[in-house]
Amino acid sequence: MGIYLDHAATTPLHPEVLEAMMPYYTDYFGNPSSIHSYGRAAKTALDRSRSAFSAAIGCSPADLLFTSGGTESNNTALYGVVETFGGRRAHVITTQIEHHAVLHPAERLARMGCDVTFLPVDMTGLIRMEDLEEAIRPETVLISVMYVNNEVGTIQPIEEIGRLARSRGIAFHVDAVQALGKLPIDLSVLPVDLMSFSAHKINGPKGIGALFASRKLQLAPQVLGGSQERKKRAGTENVAGVVGFTKAMEIYNNNYKEYNIRTSEYRQHMERIFLEELGPDGFVVNGNPDVSAPHIFNVSFPGSHTETLLMNLDLEGIAAASGSACSSGSLELSHVLRAMDLPESVCKSAVRFSFGFGNSIDQIETAARKTATIVKRIRR
């Protein structure tokens, strides 16, 4: 097996998660809406999981919707709020560095006639609070800002943004897909109205996510056809996925401090090797050095090209990423790095390494030295 350093894209299913899920594919396969014993067993598992998940993030079970993933959660938050408050007359504020699961719905809202402001960021990926304050208008109904950037790991000042939103009576949505399990989240104190999550970023199953949606906020449903999820999200619930997601949350909650220590060590070790092998001018670390999630390490190697680097790393059995969109098999320049106004040589040579369970310091050592060797060979 190779070395997997793309945990920000997806993570391997934890064995304990698979074990927790299996009975709901075999013995307890009933539809939670059915009134017979098979359905009641599934409904019990669903309710138990919702309670445990909610307790882990500090919200009421009645405020938690299960979805098909982070993308659906983000879409539901944006479209649901706009439909409820103002429709085409609404004004929405987001940032230029959001995941496409927020950017694309925001762009579509703009095409539908809504006014959307895309806030700029500084060279480390942080928004400026003064820009946000200046962007707010009387018709602003929603602010949507991600917690941890999926490409460079920069952490936004969510509490400060939330306090501002609350003071102006504006709904606040946070894409917390990359923050869940890595940062402590307590929605009983965070000034947030909506927050999106995804299981497969924390060694849970693909195809299951969640949306915290405060009952204080009216939210128009976007998936119709049934009364599931408090009539906010129709469709037969993915019971096995919900059970697996909850188990993954339990594992991360019990280990997140150790996880952050370990991934910080991986990041620091990789950077030390690059410094040793390439020198201080041989690479550029992208993101904010002071407020960044340790599991994401975005590095540029000016004088080389991202696609060439990734192909050579793959040949060496090392899985990394550009962090940018892929279209027709060709990599596009990262919209995040472009929004950070970084030099073209930095944008064109960026590689995202992201760490997680299953990695070891020996793997990081090997990957870093092989990366440095590839970079030196390409630059010759």
PDB file of N, CA and C in Angstrom, residues 151-224:
ATOM      1  N   GLU A 151      -8.738  24.014   1.542  1.00  0.00           N
ATOM      2  CA  GLU A 151      -7.506  23.985   0.750  1.00  0.00           C
ATOM      3  C   GLU A 151      -6.283  24.397   1.551  1.00  0.00           C
ATOM      4  N   VAL A 152      -6.408  25.453   2.362  1.00  0.00           N
ATOM      5  CA  VAL A 152      -5.231  25.963   3.079  1.00  0.00           C
ATOM      6  C   VAL A 152      -5.355  25.848   4.593  1.00  0.00           C
ATOM      7  N   GLY A 153      -6.521  25.474   5.101  1.00  0.00           N
ATOM      8  CA  GLY A 153      -6.682  25.227   6.529  1.00  0.00           C
ATOM      9  C   GLY A 153      -6.920  26.450   7.397  1.00  0.00           C
ATOM     10  N   THR A 154      -7.001  27.648   6.807  1.00  0.00           N
ATOM     11  CA  THR A 154      -7.203  28.863   7.587  1.00  0.00           C
ATOM     12  C   THR A 154      -8.536  28.812   8.336  1.00  0.00           C
ATOM     13  N   ILE A 155      -8.500  29.206   9.610  1.00  0.00           N
ATOM     14  CA  ILE A 155      -9.687  29.206  10.466  1.00  0.00           C
ATOM     15  C   ILE A 155     -10.249  30.628  10.531  1.00  0.00           C
ATOM     16  N   GLN A 156     -11.510  30.766  10.172  1.00  0.00           N
ATOM     17  CA  GLN A 156     -12.147  32.085  10.195  1.00  0.00           C
ATOM     18  C   GLN A 156     -12.647  32.429  11.606  1.00  0.00           C
ATOM     19  N   PRO A 157     -12.776  33.722  11.925  1.00  0.00           N
ATOM     20  CA  PRO A 157     -13.228  34.152  13.270  1.00  0.00           C
ATOM     21  C   PRO A 157     -14.737  33.989  13.426  1.00  0.00           C
ATOM     22  N   ILE A 158     -15.177  32.759  13.542  1.00  0.00           N
ATOM     23  CA  ILE A 158     -16.601  32.444  13.528  1.00  0.00           C
ATOM     24  C   ILE A 158     -17.360  33.123  14.665  1.00  0.00           C
ATOM     25  N   GLU A 159     -16.799  33.124  15.855  1.00  0.00           N
ATOM     26  CA  GLU A 159     -17.504  33.745  16.985  1.00  0.00           C
ATOM     27  C   GLU A 159     -17.718  35.235  16.744  1.00  0.00           C
ATOM     28  N   GLU A 160     -16.693  35.907  16.252  1.00  0.00           N
ATOM     29  CA  GLU A 160     -16.804  37.347  16.004  1.00  0.00           C
ATOM     30  C   GLU A 160     -17.822  37.629  14.902  1.00  0.00           C
ATOM     31  N   ILE A 161     -17.785  36.827  13.840  1.00  0.00           N
ATOM     32  CA  ILE A 161     -18.753  37.000  12.756  1.00  0.00           C
ATOM     33  C   ILE A 161     -20.168  36.752  13.271  1.00  0.00           C
ATOM     34  N   GLY A 162     -20.320  35.708  14.080  1.00  0.00           N
ATOM     35  CA  GLY A 162     -21.630  35.368  14.615  1.00  0.00           C
ATOM     36  C   GLY A 162     -22.204  36.454  15.500  1.00  0.00           C
ATOM     37  N   ARG A 163     -21.350  37.054  16.316  1.00  0.00           N
ATOM     38  CA  ARG A 163     -21.829  38.143  17.190  1.00  0.00           C
ATOM     39  C   ARG A 163     -22.307  39.327  16.360  1.00  0.00           C
ATOM     40  N   LEU A 164     -21.573  39.622  15.296  1.00  0.00           N
ATOM     41  CA  LEU A 164     -21.984  40.717  14.415  1.00  0.00           C
ATOM     42  C   LEU A 164     -23.318  40.394  13.745  1.00  0.00           C
ATOM     43  N   ALA A 165     -23.447  39.162  13.246  1.00  0.00           N
ATOM     44  CA  ALA A 165     -24.689  38.758  12.590  1.00  0.00           C
ATOM     45  C   ALA A 165     -25.873  38.850  13.554  1.00  0.00           C
ATOM     46  N   ARG A 166     -25.672  38.368  14.779  1.00  0.00           N
ATOM     47  CA  ARG A 166     -26.745  38.415  15.777  1.00  0.00           C
ATOM     48  C   ARG A 166     -27.154  39.861  16.070  1.00  0.00           C
ATOM     49  N   SER A 167     -26.170  40.755  16.161  1.00  0.00           N
ATOM     50  CA  SER A 167     -26.475  42.151  16.488  1.00  0.00           C
ATOM     51  C   SER A 167     -27.268  42.834  15.385  1.00  0.00           C
ATOM     52  N   ARG A 168     -27.184  42.280  14.160  1.00  0.00           N
ATOM     53  CA  ARG A 168     -27.914  42.869  13.033  1.00  0.00           C
ATOM     54  C   ARG A 168     -29.148  42.056  12.645  1.00  0.00           C
ATOM     55  N   GLY A 169     -29.422  40.982  13.374  1.00  0.00           N
ATOM     56  CA  GLY A 169     -30.590  40.166  13.064  1.00  0.00           C
ATOM     57  C   GLY A 169     -30.468  39.398  11.766  1.00  0.00           C
ATOM     58  N   ILE A 170     -29.262  38.959  11.437  1.00  0.00           N
ATOM     59  CA  ILE A 170     -28.993  38.250  10.183  1.00  0.00           C
ATOM     60  C   ILE A 170     -28.680  36.792  10.482  1.00  0.00           C
ATOM     61  N   ALA A 171     -29.244  35.881   9.712  1.00  0.00           N
ATOM     62  CA  ALA A 171     -28.957  34.455   9.876  1.00  0.00           C
ATOM     63  C   ALA A 171     -27.497  34.187   9.508  1.00  0.00           C
ATOM     64  N   PHE A 172     -26.865  33.297  10.267  1.00  0.00           N
ATOM     65  CA  PHE A 172     -25.447  32.988  10.053  1.00  0.00           C
ATOM     66  C   PHE A 172     -25.276  31.493   9.840  1.00  0.00           C
ATOM     67  N   HIS A 173     -24.731  31.133   8.677  1.00  0.00           N
ATOM     68  CA  HIS A 173     -24.459  29.743   8.322  1.00  0.00           C
ATOM     69  C   HIS A 173     -22.956  29.507   8.277  1.00  0.00           C
ATOM     70  N   VAL A 174     -22.527  28.362   8.799  1.00  0.00           N
ATOM     71  CA  VAL A 174     -21.118  27.991   8.803  1.00  0.00           C
ATOM     72  C   VAL A 174     -20.960  26.614   8.179  1.00  0.00           C
ATOM     73  N   ASP A 175     -20.127  26.524   7.150  1.00  0.00           N
ATOM     74  CA  ASP A 175     -19.719  25.230   6.594  1.00  0.00           C
ATOM     75  C   ASP A 175     -18.592  24.721   7.495  1.00  0.00           C
ATOM     76  N   ALA A 176     -18.923  23.724   8.326  1.00  0.00           N
ATOM     77  CA  ALA A 176     -17.947  23.206   9.298  1.00  0.00           C
ATOM     78  C   ALA A 176     -17.462  21.821   8.923  1.00  0.00           C
ATOM     79  N   VAL A 177     -17.518  21.496   7.638  1.00  0.00           N
ATOM     80  CA  VAL A 177     -17.136  20.152   7.188  1.00  0.00           C
ATOM     81  C   VAL A 177     -15.703  19.819   7.572  1.00  0.00           C
ATOM     82  N   GLN A 178     -14.776  20.768   7.419  1.00  0.00           N
ATOM     83  CA  GLN A 178     -13.377  20.506   7.752  1.00  0.00           C
ATOM     84  C   GLN A 178     -13.059  20.780   9.218  1.00  0.00           C
ATOM     85  N   ALA A 179     -14.010  21.345   9.944  1.00  0.00           N
ATOM     86  CA  ALA A 179     -13.776  21.652  11.363  1.00  0.00           C
ATOM     87  C   ALA A 179     -14.247  20.537  12.281  1.00  0.00           C
ATOM     88  N   LEU A 180     -15.260  19.792  11.864  1.00  0.00           N
ATOM     89  CA  LEU A 180     -15.830  18.763  12.721  1.00  0.00           C
ATOM     90  C   LEU A 180     -14.773  17.725  13.091  1.00  0.00           C
ATOM     91  N   GLY A 181     -14.665  17.446  14.379  1.00  0.00           N
ATOM     92  CA  GLY A 181     -13.705  16.469  14.854  1.00  0.00           C
ATOM     93  C   GLY A 181     -12.299  17.011  15.032  1.00  0.00           C
ATOM     94  N   LYS A 182     -12.052  18.224  14.525  1.00  0.00           N
ATOM     95  CA  LYS A 182     -10.726  18.830  14.646  1.00  0.00           C
ATOM     96  C   LYS A 182     -10.741  20.023  15.599  1.00  0.00           C
ATOM     97  N   LEU A 183     -11.844  20.752  15.616  1.00  0.00           N
ATOM     98  CA  LEU A 183     -12.003  21.888  16.522  1.00  0.00           C
ATOM     99  C   LEU A 183     -13.187  21.605  17.444  1.00  0.00           C
ATOM    100  N   PRO A 184     -13.124  22.063  18.692  1.00  0.00           N
ATOM    101  CA  PRO A 184     -14.280  21.887  19.574  1.00  0.00           C
ATOM    102  C   PRO A 184     -15.457  22.710  19.059  1.00  0.00           C
ATOM    103  N   ILE A 185     -16.628  22.096  18.980  1.00  0.00           N
ATOM    104  CA  ILE A 185     -17.831  22.777  18.508  1.00  0.00           C
ATOM    105  C   ILE A 185     -18.907  22.643  19.573  1.00  0.00           C
ATOM    106  N   ASP A 186     -19.342  23.777  20.111  1.00  0.00           N
ATOM    107  CA  ASP A 186     -20.397  23.797  21.117  1.00  0.00           C
ATOM    108  C   ASP A 186     -21.440  24.819  20.676  1.00  0.00           C
ATOM    109  N   LEU A 187     -22.494  24.317  20.050  1.00  0.00           N
ATOM    110  CA  LEU A 187     -23.508  25.203  19.494  1.00  0.00           C
ATOM    111  C   LEU A 187     -24.413  25.815  20.544  1.00  0.00           C
ATOM    112  N   SER A 188     -24.237  25.412  21.795  1.00  0.00           N
ATOM    113  CA  SER A 188     -24.987  26.069  22.864  1.00  0.00           C
ATOM    114  C   SER A 188     -24.415  27.439  23.175  1.00  0.00           C
ATOM    115  N   VAL A 189     -23.175  27.690  22.752  1.00  0.00           N
ATOM    116  CA  VAL A 189     -22.550  28.990  23.003  1.00  0.00           C
ATOM    117  C   VAL A 189     -22.133  29.709  21.715  1.00  0.00           C
ATOM    118  N   LEU A 190     -21.880  28.973  20.641  1.00  0.00           N
ATOM    119  CA  LEU A 190     -21.498  29.619  19.385  1.00  0.00           C
ATOM    120  C   LEU A 190     -22.682  30.381  18.804  1.00  0.00           C
ATOM    121  N   PRO A 191     -22.503  31.627  18.385  1.00  0.00           N
ATOM    122  CA  PRO A 191     -23.599  32.409  17.806  1.00  0.00           C
ATOM    123  C   PRO A 191     -23.822  32.052  16.334  1.00  0.00           C
ATOM    124  N   VAL A 192     -24.306  30.833  16.111  1.00  0.00           N
ATOM    125  CA  VAL A 192     -24.488  30.293  14.770  1.00  0.00           C
ATOM    126  C   VAL A 192     -25.918  29.783  14.630  1.00  0.00           C
ATOM    127  N   ASP A 193     -26.538  30.007  13.474  1.00  0.00           N
ATOM    128  CA  ASP A 193     -27.916  29.562  13.237  1.00  0.00           C
ATOM    129  C   ASP A 193     -27.981  28.276  12.419  1.00  0.00           C
ATOM    130  N   LEU A 194     -26.991  28.083  11.555  1.00  0.00           N
ATOM    131  CA  LEU A 194     -26.948  26.894  10.709  1.00  0.00           C
ATOM    132  C   LEU A 194     -25.496  26.432  10.587  1.00  0.00           C
ATOM    133  N   MET A 195     -25.273  25.125  10.649  1.00  0.00           N
ATOM    134  CA  MET A 195     -23.912  24.601  10.511  1.00  0.00           C
ATOM    135  C   MET A 195     -23.954  23.256   9.787  1.00  0.00           C
ATOM    136  N   SER A 196     -23.080  23.117   8.799  1.00  0.00           N
ATOM    137  CA  SER A 196     -23.055  21.922   7.948  1.00  0.00           C
ATOM    138  C   SER A 196     -21.930  20.975   8.328  1.00  0.00           C
ATOM    139  N   PHE A 197     -22.227  19.656   8.239  1.00  0.00           N
ATOM    140  CA  PHE A 197     -21.261  18.619   8.589  1.00  0.00           C
ATOM    141  C   PHE A 197     -21.293  17.492   7.552  1.00  0.00           C
ATOM    142  N   SER A 198     -20.206  16.715   7.516  1.00  0.00           N
ATOM    143  CA  SER A 198     -20.130  15.560   6.614  1.00  0.00           C
ATOM    144  C   SER A 198     -19.361  14.439   7.297  1.00  0.00           C
ATOM    145  N   ALA A 199     -19.865  13.203   7.137  1.00  0.00           N
ATOM    146  CA  ALA A 199     -19.285  12.059   7.856  1.00  0.00           C
ATOM    147  C   ALA A 199     -17.960  11.592   7.279  1.00  0.00           C
ATOM    148  N   HIS A 200     -17.822  11.638   5.957  1.00  0.00           N
ATOM    149  CA  HIS A 200     -16.654  10.978   5.366  1.00  0.00           C
ATOM    150  C   HIS A 200     -15.351  11.747   5.553  1.00  0.00           C
ATOM    151  N   LYS A 201     -15.423  12.921   6.173  1.00  0.00           N
ATOM    152  CA  LYS A 201     -14.204  13.653   6.517  1.00  0.00           C
ATOM    153  C   LYS A 201     -13.642  13.223   7.872  1.00  0.00           C
ATOM    154  N   ILE A 202     -14.428  12.433   8.625  1.00  0.00           N
ATOM    155  CA  ILE A 202     -13.974  12.004   9.952  1.00  0.00           C
ATOM    156  C   ILE A 202     -14.036  10.476  10.076  1.00  0.00           C
ATOM    157  N   ASN A 203     -13.659   9.795   9.009  1.00  0.00           N
ATOM    158  CA  ASN A 203     -13.606   8.330   8.991  1.00  0.00           C
ATOM    159  C   ASN A 203     -14.974   7.687   9.161  1.00  0.00           C
ATOM    160  N   GLY A 204     -15.997   8.423   8.740  1.00  0.00           N
ATOM    161  CA  GLY A 204     -17.347   7.888   8.675  1.00  0.00           C
ATOM    162  C   GLY A 204     -17.690   7.519   7.241  1.00  0.00           C
ATOM    163  N   PRO A 205     -18.923   7.087   7.012  1.00  0.00           N
ATOM    164  CA  PRO A 205     -19.325   6.662   5.660  1.00  0.00           C
ATOM    165  C   PRO A 205     -19.615   7.844   4.746  1.00  0.00           C
ATOM    166  N   LYS A 206     -19.470   7.619   3.456  1.00  0.00           N
ATOM    167  CA  LYS A 206     -19.882   8.605   2.457  1.00  0.00           C
ATOM    168  C   LYS A 206     -21.407   8.575   2.346  1.00  0.00           C
ATOM    169  N   GLY A 207     -21.974   9.682   1.876  1.00  0.00           N
ATOM    170  CA  GLY A 207     -23.404   9.721   1.633  1.00  0.00           C
ATOM    171  C   GLY A 207     -24.249  10.083   2.828  1.00  0.00           C
ATOM    172  N   ILE A 208     -23.640  10.593   3.889  1.00  0.00           N
ATOM    173  CA  ILE A 208     -24.403  11.025   5.060  1.00  0.00           C
ATOM    174  C   ILE A 208     -23.783  12.309   5.622  1.00  0.00           C
ATOM    175  N   GLY A 209     -24.630  13.262   5.917  1.00  0.00           N
ATOM    176  CA  GLY A 209     -24.192  14.521   6.497  1.00  0.00           C
ATOM    177  C   GLY A 209     -25.226  15.007   7.479  1.00  0.00           C
ATOM    178  N   ALA A 210     -25.038  16.202   7.979  1.00  0.00           N
ATOM    179  CA  ALA A 210     -25.982  16.761   8.935  1.00  0.00           C
ATOM    180  C   ALA A 210     -26.005  18.277   8.792  1.00  0.00           C
ATOM    181  N   LEU A 211     -27.131  18.843   9.185  1.00  0.00           N
ATOM    182  CA  LEU A 211     -27.276  20.295   9.214  1.00  0.00           C
ATOM    183  C   LEU A 211     -27.903  20.690  10.542  1.00  0.00           C
ATOM    184  N   PHE A 212     -27.157  21.460  11.319  1.00  0.00           N
ATOM    185  CA  PHE A 212     -27.751  22.112  12.484  1.00  0.00           C
ATOM    186  C   PHE A 212     -28.561  23.286  11.962  1.00  0.00           C
ATOM    187  N   ALA A 213     -29.847  23.299  12.275  1.00  0.00           N
ATOM    188  CA  ALA A 213     -30.722  24.386  11.852  1.00  0.00           C
ATOM    189  C   ALA A 213     -31.576  24.787  13.049  1.00  0.00           C
ATOM    190  N   SER A 214     -31.231  25.883  13.665  1.00  0.00           N
ATOM    191  CA  SER A 214     -31.914  26.323  14.875  1.00  0.00           C
ATOM    192  C   SER A 214     -33.414  26.448  14.644  1.00  0.00           C
ATOM    193  N   ARG A 215     -34.182  25.966  15.617  1.00  0.00           N
ATOM    194  CA  ARG A 215     -35.638  26.079  15.529  1.00  0.00           C
ATOM    195  C   ARG A 215     -36.089  27.533  15.571  1.00  0.00           C
ATOM    196  N   LYS A 216     -35.228  28.423  16.037  1.00  0.00           N
ATOM    197  CA  LYS A 216     -35.574  29.844  16.070  1.00  0.00           C
ATOM    198  C   LYS A 216     -35.608  30.431  14.656  1.00  0.00           C
ATOM    199  N   LEU A 217     -35.052  29.678  13.699  1.00  0.00           N
ATOM    200  CA  LEU A 217     -34.946  30.153  12.327  1.00  0.00           C
ATOM    201  C   LEU A 217     -35.898  29.354  11.441  1.00  0.00           C
ATOM    202  N   GLN A 218     -36.784  30.027  10.758  1.00  0.00           N
ATOM    203  CA  GLN A 218     -37.646  29.356   9.786  1.00  0.00           C
ATOM    204  C   GLN A 218     -36.793  28.972   8.575  1.00  0.00           C
ATOM    205  N   LEU A 219     -36.904  27.727   8.144  1.00  0.00           N
ATOM    206  CA  LEU A 219     -36.090  27.243   7.034  1.00  0.00           C
ATOM    207  C   LEU A 219     -36.976  26.482   6.061  1.00  0.00           C
ATOM    208  N   ALA A 220     -37.092  26.987   4.844  1.00  0.00           N
ATOM    209  CA  ALA A 220     -37.926  26.327   3.848  1.00  0.00           C
ATOM    210  C   ALA A 220     -37.265  25.024   3.400  1.00  0.00           C
ATOM    211  N   PRO A 221     -37.980  23.889   3.443  1.00  0.00           N
ATOM    212  CA  PRO A 221     -37.384  22.621   3.011  1.00  0.00           C
ATOM    213  C   PRO A 221     -37.060  22.646   1.526  1.00  0.00           C
ATOM    214  N   GLN A 222     -36.005  21.944   1.154  1.00  0.00           N
ATOM    215  CA  GLN A 222     -35.575  21.895  -0.245  1.00  0.00           C
ATOM    216  C   GLN A 222     -35.768  20.519  -0.868  1.00  0.00           C
ATOM    217  N   VAL A 223     -36.009  19.504  -0.047  1.00  0.00           N
ATOM    218  CA  VAL A 223     -36.308  18.156  -0.538  1.00  0.00           C
ATOM    219  C   VAL A 223     -37.699  17.802  -0.025  1.00  0.00           C
ATOM    220  N   LEU A 224     -38.652  17.654  -0.945  1.00  0.00           N
ATOM    221  CA  LEU A 224     -40.042  17.446  -0.586  1.00  0.00           C
ATOM    222  C   LEU A 224     -40.485  16.027  -0.933  1.00  0.00           C
TER     223      LEU A 224
END
